[in-house]
């Protein structure tokens, strides 16, 4: 009888220990899942809290990927459809098609009137930076997409900057008002950067964290180029 009671007590103790261990593992897994979900939720929530009036024309999922790294940089670009339509280079329908055709993407586009377009959500990696490097961030070599938000300004650079893209004849057919950047774009860009800065605390308001494509890949990219006035952003 005593032996049976002893065996029963030992068995009960083993079961209790097993349940406690299992419960702790379950709690740890739940916390891990919650933390991961919370990170994603916070990112989406911050995106939703943006007070900007943004036109959302999202690209297909294959033009981006899920983000797993913190956002620390903003990269500024320019783009146009001057190659195909130098006389009308900024139609958003054409710009959208360029992303589709080339398998690339960006998070935001700012048109000539300063209107905002979101093509990729911030919680996803957009394909805008390509290969390159920054001396201050050596671990980011060829990985800037994963740590940055891309902003495309609809603009055309200098004749020299555009030479790899369009012929001189086509450049000459671009109206002078379509070369360079507009005041509306500068105002909207500053507003967007301020909004991004509030939502992503790892991005600092300085030229180390808000950069041009040409600073990351100087051998192959010129944008935003010589016509872009960085002083208008009042960065540190």
PDB file of C-alpha atoms in Angstrom:
ATOM      1  CA  UNK A   1       0.000   0.000   0.000  1.00  0.00           C
ATOM      2  CA  UNK A   2       2.752   2.411   1.005  1.00  0.00           C
ATOM      3  CA  UNK A   3       4.669   1.539  -2.154  1.00  0.00           C
ATOM      4  CA  UNK A   4       1.601   2.319  -4.280  1.00  0.00           C
ATOM      5  CA  UNK A   5       1.135   5.671  -2.553  1.00  0.00           C
ATOM      6  CA  UNK A   6       4.823   6.506  -3.050  1.00  0.00           C
ATOM      7  CA  UNK A   7       4.688   5.624  -6.751  1.00  0.00           C
ATOM      8  CA  UNK A   8       1.526   7.691  -7.159  1.00  0.00           C
ATOM      9  CA  UNK A   9       3.125  10.697  -5.448  1.00  0.00           C
ATOM     10  CA  UNK A  10       6.279  10.460  -7.581  1.00  0.00           C
ATOM     11  CA  UNK A  11       4.201  10.146 -10.730  1.00  0.00           C
ATOM     12  CA  UNK A  12       2.168  13.206  -9.720  1.00  0.00           C
ATOM     13  CA  UNK A  13       5.339  15.231  -9.095  1.00  0.00           C
ATOM     14  CA  UNK A  14       6.752  14.285 -12.511  1.00  0.00           C
ATOM     15  CA  UNK A  15       3.491  15.277 -14.189  1.00  0.00           C
ATOM     16  CA  UNK A  16       3.449  18.628 -12.369  1.00  0.00           C
ATOM     17  CA  UNK A  17       7.049  19.393 -13.337  1.00  0.00           C
ATOM     18  CA  UNK A  18       6.322  18.467 -16.949  1.00  0.00           C
ATOM     19  CA  UNK A  19       3.268  20.722 -17.032  1.00  0.00           C
ATOM     20  CA  UNK A  20       5.197  23.645 -15.546  1.00  0.00           C
ATOM     21  CA  UNK A  21       8.022  23.285 -18.082  1.00  0.00           C
ATOM     22  CA  UNK A  22       5.570  22.957 -20.953  1.00  0.00           C
ATOM     23  CA  UNK A  23       3.651  25.987 -19.727  1.00  0.00           C
ATOM     24  CA  UNK A  24       6.832  28.093 -19.529  1.00  0.00           C
ATOM     25  CA  UNK A  25       7.839  27.072 -23.039  1.00  0.00           C
ATOM     26  CA  UNK A  26       4.384  27.969 -24.270  1.00  0.00           C
ATOM     27  CA  UNK A  27       4.561  31.368 -22.585  1.00  0.00           C
ATOM     28  CA  UNK A  28       8.001  32.079 -24.081  1.00  0.00           C
ATOM     29  CA  UNK A  29       6.767  31.140 -27.535  1.00  0.00           C
ATOM     30  CA  UNK A  30       3.686  33.286 -27.094  1.00  0.00           C
ATOM     31  CA  UNK A  31       5.790  36.247 -25.965  1.00  0.00           C
ATOM     32  CA  UNK A  32       8.135  35.759 -28.897  1.00  0.00           C
ATOM     33  CA  UNK A  33       5.218  35.663 -31.314  1.00  0.00           C
ATOM     34  CA  UNK A  34       3.608  38.654 -29.641  1.00  0.00           C
ATOM     35  CA  UNK A  35       6.821  40.681 -29.838  1.00  0.00           C
ATOM     36  CA  UNK A  36       7.236  39.850 -33.513  1.00  0.00           C
ATOM     37  CA  UNK A  37       3.600  40.640 -34.242  1.00  0.00           C
ATOM     38  CA  UNK A  38       3.830  43.797 -32.158  1.00  0.00           C
ATOM     39  CA  UNK A  39       6.783  45.000 -34.251  1.00  0.00           C
ATOM     40  CA  UNK A  40       4.836  44.433 -37.445  1.00  0.00           C
ATOM     41  CA  UNK A  41       1.669  45.931 -35.992  1.00  0.00           C
ATOM     42  CA  UNK A  42       3.487  49.005 -34.762  1.00  0.00           C
ATOM     43  CA  UNK A  43       5.001  49.557 -38.183  1.00  0.00           C
ATOM     44  CA  UNK A  44       1.637  49.290 -39.879  1.00  0.00           C
ATOM     45  CA  UNK A  45       0.007  51.361 -37.162  1.00  0.00           C
ATOM     46  CA  UNK A  46       2.549  54.125 -37.597  1.00  0.00           C
ATOM     47  CA  UNK A  47       1.958  54.006 -41.331  1.00  0.00           C
ATOM     48  CA  UNK A  48      -1.762  54.378 -40.736  1.00  0.00           C
ATOM     49  CA  UNK A  49      -1.202  57.339 -38.382  1.00  0.00           C
ATOM     50  CA  UNK A  50       0.336  59.384 -41.170  1.00  0.00           C
ATOM     51  CA  UNK A  51      -1.685  62.570 -41.636  1.00  0.00           C
ATOM     52  CA  UNK A  52      -0.565  63.049 -45.225  1.00  0.00           C
ATOM     53  CA  UNK A  53      -3.078  62.711 -48.020  1.00  0.00           C
ATOM     54  CA  UNK A  54      -1.477  59.918 -49.995  1.00  0.00           C
ATOM     55  CA  UNK A  55      -2.772  58.363 -53.194  1.00  0.00           C
ATOM     56  CA  UNK A  56      -2.232  54.626 -52.795  1.00  0.00           C
ATOM     57  CA  UNK A  57      -1.459  52.747 -56.019  1.00  0.00           C
ATOM     58  CA  UNK A  58       0.347  49.711 -54.669  1.00  0.00           C
ATOM     59  CA  UNK A  59       2.596  47.661 -56.905  1.00  0.00           C
ATOM     60  CA  UNK A  60       2.202  43.853 -57.063  1.00  0.00           C
ATOM     61  CA  UNK A  61       3.742  41.901 -54.184  1.00  0.00           C
ATOM     62  CA  UNK A  62       6.506  40.537 -56.420  1.00  0.00           C
ATOM     63  CA  UNK A  63       7.899  44.080 -56.693  1.00  0.00           C
ATOM     64  CA  UNK A  64       8.798  44.052 -52.991  1.00  0.00           C
ATOM     65  CA  UNK A  65       9.485  41.695 -50.098  1.00  0.00           C
ATOM     66  CA  UNK A  66       8.778  41.422 -46.386  1.00  0.00           C
ATOM     67  CA  UNK A  67      10.969  43.663 -44.228  1.00  0.00           C
ATOM     68  CA  UNK A  68      12.891  42.167 -41.304  1.00  0.00           C
ATOM     69  CA  UNK A  69      15.459  44.938 -40.655  1.00  0.00           C
ATOM     70  CA  UNK A  70      14.967  48.324 -38.962  1.00  0.00           C
ATOM     71  CA  UNK A  71      14.480  51.377 -41.170  1.00  0.00           C
ATOM     72  CA  UNK A  72      17.406  53.763 -40.689  1.00  0.00           C
ATOM     73  CA  UNK A  73      17.645  55.673 -43.982  1.00  0.00           C
ATOM     74  CA  UNK A  74      15.682  57.514 -46.629  1.00  0.00           C
ATOM     75  CA  UNK A  75      17.022  57.528 -50.179  1.00  0.00           C
ATOM     76  CA  UNK A  76      15.967  60.241 -52.624  1.00  0.00           C
ATOM     77  CA  UNK A  77      15.791  59.623 -56.378  1.00  0.00           C
ATOM     78  CA  UNK A  78      14.462  61.246 -59.515  1.00  0.00           C
ATOM     79  CA  UNK A  79      12.744  59.544 -62.418  1.00  0.00           C
ATOM     80  CA  UNK A  80      10.701  60.256 -65.528  1.00  0.00           C
ATOM     81  CA  UNK A  81       9.477  58.707 -68.747  1.00  0.00           C
ATOM     82  CA  UNK A  82      11.619  61.037 -70.858  1.00  0.00           C
ATOM     83  CA  UNK A  83      13.004  58.111 -72.850  1.00  0.00           C
ATOM     84  CA  UNK A  84       9.591  57.262 -74.299  1.00  0.00           C
ATOM     85  CA  UNK A  85       7.725  60.559 -73.998  1.00  0.00           C
ATOM     86  CA  UNK A  86      10.105  63.516 -73.619  1.00  0.00           C
ATOM     87  CA  UNK A  87       7.245  65.891 -74.414  1.00  0.00           C
ATOM     88  CA  UNK A  88       5.084  64.423 -71.604  1.00  0.00           C
ATOM     89  CA  UNK A  89       7.444  62.630 -69.210  1.00  0.00           C
ATOM     90  CA  UNK A  90       5.468  62.627 -65.959  1.00  0.00           C
ATOM     91  CA  UNK A  91       2.183  60.789 -66.475  1.00  0.00           C
ATOM     92  CA  UNK A  92       1.689  58.581 -63.412  1.00  0.00           C
ATOM     93  CA  UNK A  93       0.226  55.794 -65.543  1.00  0.00           C
ATOM     94  CA  UNK A  94       3.496  55.649 -67.478  1.00  0.00           C
ATOM     95  CA  UNK A  95       5.613  55.896 -64.326  1.00  0.00           C
ATOM     96  CA  UNK A  96       3.710  52.997 -62.768  1.00  0.00           C
ATOM     97  CA  UNK A  97       4.278  50.899 -65.895  1.00  0.00           C
ATOM     98  CA  UNK A  98       8.024  51.588 -65.729  1.00  0.00           C
ATOM     99  CA  UNK A  99       8.169  49.972 -62.298  1.00  0.00           C
ATOM    100  CA  UNK A 100       6.242  46.963 -63.571  1.00  0.00           C
ATOM    101  CA  UNK A 101       8.379  46.566 -66.685  1.00  0.00           C
ATOM    102  CA  UNK A 102      11.690  46.809 -64.847  1.00  0.00           C
ATOM    103  CA  UNK A 103      10.784  44.800 -61.743  1.00  0.00           C
ATOM    104  CA  UNK A 104      11.758  47.656 -59.422  1.00  0.00           C
ATOM    105  CA  UNK A 105       9.819  49.733 -56.919  1.00  0.00           C
ATOM    106  CA  UNK A 106       9.799  52.615 -54.475  1.00  0.00           C
ATOM    107  CA  UNK A 107       7.783  53.498 -51.417  1.00  0.00           C
ATOM    108  CA  UNK A 108       6.718  56.980 -52.500  1.00  0.00           C
ATOM    109  CA  UNK A 109       6.490  59.114 -55.624  1.00  0.00           C
ATOM    110  CA  UNK A 110       6.058  62.899 -55.506  1.00  0.00           C
ATOM    111  CA  UNK A 111       4.742  64.399 -58.733  1.00  0.00           C
ATOM    112  CA  UNK A 112       5.380  67.879 -60.132  1.00  0.00           C
ATOM    113  CA  UNK A 113       2.450  69.376 -58.207  1.00  0.00           C
ATOM    114  CA  UNK A 114       3.630  67.881 -54.922  1.00  0.00           C
ATOM    115  CA  UNK A 115       1.057  65.081 -54.777  1.00  0.00           C
ATOM    116  CA  UNK A 116       2.037  61.938 -52.864  1.00  0.00           C
ATOM    117  CA  UNK A 117       1.725  58.386 -54.176  1.00  0.00           C
ATOM    118  CA  UNK A 118       2.450  55.274 -52.131  1.00  0.00           C
ATOM    119  CA  UNK A 119       3.524  52.291 -54.224  1.00  0.00           C
ATOM    120  CA  UNK A 120       4.953  50.063 -51.481  1.00  0.00           C
ATOM    121  CA  UNK A 121       4.084  50.029 -47.773  1.00  0.00           C
ATOM    122  CA  UNK A 122       6.921  50.819 -45.364  1.00  0.00           C
ATOM    123  CA  UNK A 123       6.760  47.378 -43.751  1.00  0.00           C
ATOM    124  CA  UNK A 124       7.938  45.934 -47.074  1.00  0.00           C
ATOM    125  CA  UNK A 125      11.308  46.278 -48.799  1.00  0.00           C
ATOM    126  CA  UNK A 126      11.132  48.210 -52.066  1.00  0.00           C
ATOM    127  CA  UNK A 127      13.664  47.580 -54.845  1.00  0.00           C
ATOM    128  CA  UNK A 128      15.019  51.088 -55.338  1.00  0.00           C
ATOM    129  CA  UNK A 129      18.668  51.221 -54.234  1.00  0.00           C
ATOM    130  CA  UNK A 130      20.399  48.294 -55.921  1.00  0.00           C
ATOM    131  CA  UNK A 131      24.086  47.674 -55.339  1.00  0.00           C
ATOM    132  CA  UNK A 132      26.267  50.222 -53.592  1.00  0.00           C
ATOM    133  CA  UNK A 133      27.845  51.171 -50.282  1.00  0.00           C
ATOM    134  CA  UNK A 134      28.198  53.882 -47.639  1.00  0.00           C
ATOM    135  CA  UNK A 135      31.463  54.416 -45.763  1.00  0.00           C
ATOM    136  CA  UNK A 136      29.623  55.158 -42.514  1.00  0.00           C
ATOM    137  CA  UNK A 137      27.561  51.950 -42.789  1.00  0.00           C
ATOM    138  CA  UNK A 138      29.840  49.235 -44.220  1.00  0.00           C
ATOM    139  CA  UNK A 139      27.437  46.431 -43.278  1.00  0.00           C
ATOM    140  CA  UNK A 140      24.846  47.949 -45.625  1.00  0.00           C
ATOM    141  CA  UNK A 141      26.862  47.178 -48.757  1.00  0.00           C
ATOM    142  CA  UNK A 142      24.445  46.021 -51.479  1.00  0.00           C
ATOM    143  CA  UNK A 143      21.719  45.831 -48.802  1.00  0.00           C
ATOM    144  CA  UNK A 144      20.387  49.382 -48.584  1.00  0.00           C
ATOM    145  CA  UNK A 145      16.939  48.321 -49.770  1.00  0.00           C
ATOM    146  CA  UNK A 146      16.466  46.453 -46.501  1.00  0.00           C
ATOM    147  CA  UNK A 147      17.220  49.487 -44.313  1.00  0.00           C
ATOM    148  CA  UNK A 148      15.640  52.330 -46.241  1.00  0.00           C
ATOM    149  CA  UNK A 149      12.560  54.050 -47.580  1.00  0.00           C
ATOM    150  CA  UNK A 150      12.783  55.131 -51.214  1.00  0.00           C
ATOM    151  CA  UNK A 151      11.286  58.385 -52.497  1.00  0.00           C
ATOM    152  CA  UNK A 152      11.109  59.157 -56.212  1.00  0.00           C
ATOM    153  CA  UNK A 153      10.674  62.756 -57.337  1.00  0.00           C
ATOM    154  CA  UNK A 154       9.335  63.143 -60.861  1.00  0.00           C
ATOM    155  CA  UNK A 155      12.154  65.194 -62.347  1.00  0.00           C
ATOM    156  CA  UNK A 156      14.808  65.324 -65.060  1.00  0.00           C
ATOM    157  CA  UNK A 157      18.436  66.149 -64.337  1.00  0.00           C
ATOM    158  CA  UNK A 158      21.092  68.008 -66.274  1.00  0.00           C
ATOM    159  CA  UNK A 159      22.034  67.115 -69.833  1.00  0.00           C
ATOM    160  CA  UNK A 160      25.163  65.388 -68.542  1.00  0.00           C
ATOM    161  CA  UNK A 161      23.252  63.388 -65.930  1.00  0.00           C
ATOM    162  CA  UNK A 162      20.629  62.270 -68.433  1.00  0.00           C
ATOM    163  CA  UNK A 163      23.124  61.308 -71.166  1.00  0.00           C
ATOM    164  CA  UNK A 164      23.161  57.588 -70.212  1.00  0.00           C
ATOM    165  CA  UNK A 165      19.356  57.533 -70.446  1.00  0.00           C
ATOM    166  CA  UNK A 166      18.264  59.703 -73.375  1.00  0.00           C
ATOM    167  CA  UNK A 167      19.843  61.219 -76.476  1.00  0.00           C
ATOM    168  CA  UNK A 168      20.656  64.920 -76.740  1.00  0.00           C
ATOM    169  CA  UNK A 169      17.882  65.261 -79.303  1.00  0.00           C
ATOM    170  CA  UNK A 170      15.315  63.931 -76.851  1.00  0.00           C
ATOM    171  CA  UNK A 171      16.738  66.046 -74.047  1.00  0.00           C
ATOM    172  CA  UNK A 172      16.311  69.138 -76.212  1.00  0.00           C
ATOM    173  CA  UNK A 173      12.662  68.233 -76.770  1.00  0.00           C
ATOM    174  CA  UNK A 174      11.970  68.324 -73.017  1.00  0.00           C
ATOM    175  CA  UNK A 175      10.322  71.603 -72.029  1.00  0.00           C
ATOM    176  CA  UNK A 176      12.500  73.690 -69.724  1.00  0.00           C
ATOM    177  CA  UNK A 177       9.767  73.671 -67.058  1.00  0.00           C
ATOM    178  CA  UNK A 178      10.131  69.884 -66.833  1.00  0.00           C
ATOM    179  CA  UNK A 179      13.836  70.001 -65.985  1.00  0.00           C
ATOM    180  CA  UNK A 180      14.849  70.141 -62.340  1.00  0.00           C
ATOM    181  CA  UNK A 181      12.494  70.242 -59.361  1.00  0.00           C
ATOM    182  CA  UNK A 182       9.455  72.324 -58.465  1.00  0.00           C
ATOM    183  CA  UNK A 183       8.829  74.334 -55.304  1.00  0.00           C
ATOM    184  CA  UNK A 184       5.785  72.146 -54.660  1.00  0.00           C
ATOM    185  CA  UNK A 185       8.008  69.062 -54.676  1.00  0.00           C
ATOM    186  CA  UNK A 186      10.405  70.557 -52.144  1.00  0.00           C
ATOM    187  CA  UNK A 187       7.526  71.480 -49.831  1.00  0.00           C
ATOM    188  CA  UNK A 188       5.971  68.032 -50.123  1.00  0.00           C
ATOM    189  CA  UNK A 189       9.293  66.249 -49.728  1.00  0.00           C
ATOM    190  CA  UNK A 190      10.029  68.133 -46.524  1.00  0.00           C
ATOM    191  CA  UNK A 191       6.531  67.347 -45.263  1.00  0.00           C
ATOM    192  CA  UNK A 192       6.941  63.665 -46.123  1.00  0.00           C
ATOM    193  CA  UNK A 193      10.373  63.455 -44.494  1.00  0.00           C
ATOM    194  CA  UNK A 194       8.991  65.073 -41.334  1.00  0.00           C
ATOM    195  CA  UNK A 195       6.170  62.541 -41.303  1.00  0.00           C
ATOM    196  CA  UNK A 196       8.554  59.611 -41.858  1.00  0.00           C
ATOM    197  CA  UNK A 197      10.903  60.901 -39.155  1.00  0.00           C
ATOM    198  CA  UNK A 198       8.064  60.853 -36.604  1.00  0.00           C
ATOM    199  CA  UNK A 199       7.049  57.305 -37.507  1.00  0.00           C
ATOM    200  CA  UNK A 200      10.551  55.821 -37.744  1.00  0.00           C
ATOM    201  CA  UNK A 201      12.793  56.992 -34.870  1.00  0.00           C
ATOM    202  CA  UNK A 202      15.899  55.248 -36.256  1.00  0.00           C
ATOM    203  CA  UNK A 203      15.974  57.742 -39.131  1.00  0.00           C
ATOM    204  CA  UNK A 204      17.794  60.876 -37.971  1.00  0.00           C
ATOM    205  CA  UNK A 205      17.235  64.305 -39.491  1.00  0.00           C
ATOM    206  CA  UNK A 206      20.684  64.601 -41.065  1.00  0.00           C
ATOM    207  CA  UNK A 207      22.613  63.938 -44.260  1.00  0.00           C
ATOM    208  CA  UNK A 208      23.994  60.650 -42.955  1.00  0.00           C
ATOM    209  CA  UNK A 209      20.530  59.129 -42.860  1.00  0.00           C
ATOM    210  CA  UNK A 210      18.721  61.055 -45.603  1.00  0.00           C
ATOM    211  CA  UNK A 211      20.790  60.525 -48.724  1.00  0.00           C
ATOM    212  CA  UNK A 212      20.751  60.605 -52.496  1.00  0.00           C
ATOM    213  CA  UNK A 213      21.039  57.569 -54.737  1.00  0.00           C
ATOM    214  CA  UNK A 214      24.264  59.020 -56.138  1.00  0.00           C
ATOM    215  CA  UNK A 215      25.872  58.904 -52.686  1.00  0.00           C
ATOM    216  CA  UNK A 216      25.244  55.181 -52.390  1.00  0.00           C
ATOM    217  CA  UNK A 217      26.060  54.228 -55.992  1.00  0.00           C
ATOM    218  CA  UNK A 218      28.124  57.115 -57.460  1.00  0.00           C
ATOM    219  CA  UNK A 219      29.579  55.059 -60.304  1.00  0.00           C
ATOM    220  CA  UNK A 220      26.212  54.280 -61.835  1.00  0.00           C
ATOM    221  CA  UNK A 221      23.667  56.790 -60.497  1.00  0.00           C
ATOM    222  CA  UNK A 222      23.438  60.595 -60.626  1.00  0.00           C
ATOM    223  CA  UNK A 223      20.099  61.255 -58.939  1.00  0.00           C
ATOM    224  CA  UNK A 224      18.884  63.440 -57.402  1.00  0.00           C
ATOM    225  CA  UNK A 225      21.730  65.304 -59.081  1.00  0.00           C
ATOM    226  CA  UNK A 226      23.177  68.789 -59.308  1.00  0.00           C
ATOM    227  CA  UNK A 227      19.812  70.500 -59.734  1.00  0.00           C
ATOM    228  CA  UNK A 228      18.538  69.232 -56.386  1.00  0.00           C
ATOM    229  CA  UNK A 229      18.878  71.827 -53.614  1.00  0.00           C
ATOM    230  CA  UNK A 230      19.595  69.956 -50.378  1.00  0.00           C
ATOM    231  CA  UNK A 231      19.608  73.187 -48.368  1.00  0.00           C
ATOM    232  CA  UNK A 232      15.848  73.512 -48.824  1.00  0.00           C
ATOM    233  CA  UNK A 233      15.369  70.480 -46.562  1.00  0.00           C
ATOM    234  CA  UNK A 234      17.204  72.101 -43.622  1.00  0.00           C
ATOM    235  CA  UNK A 235      18.965  68.877 -42.685  1.00  0.00           C
ATOM    236  CA  UNK A 236      21.723  68.845 -40.083  1.00  0.00           C
TER     237      UNK A 236
END
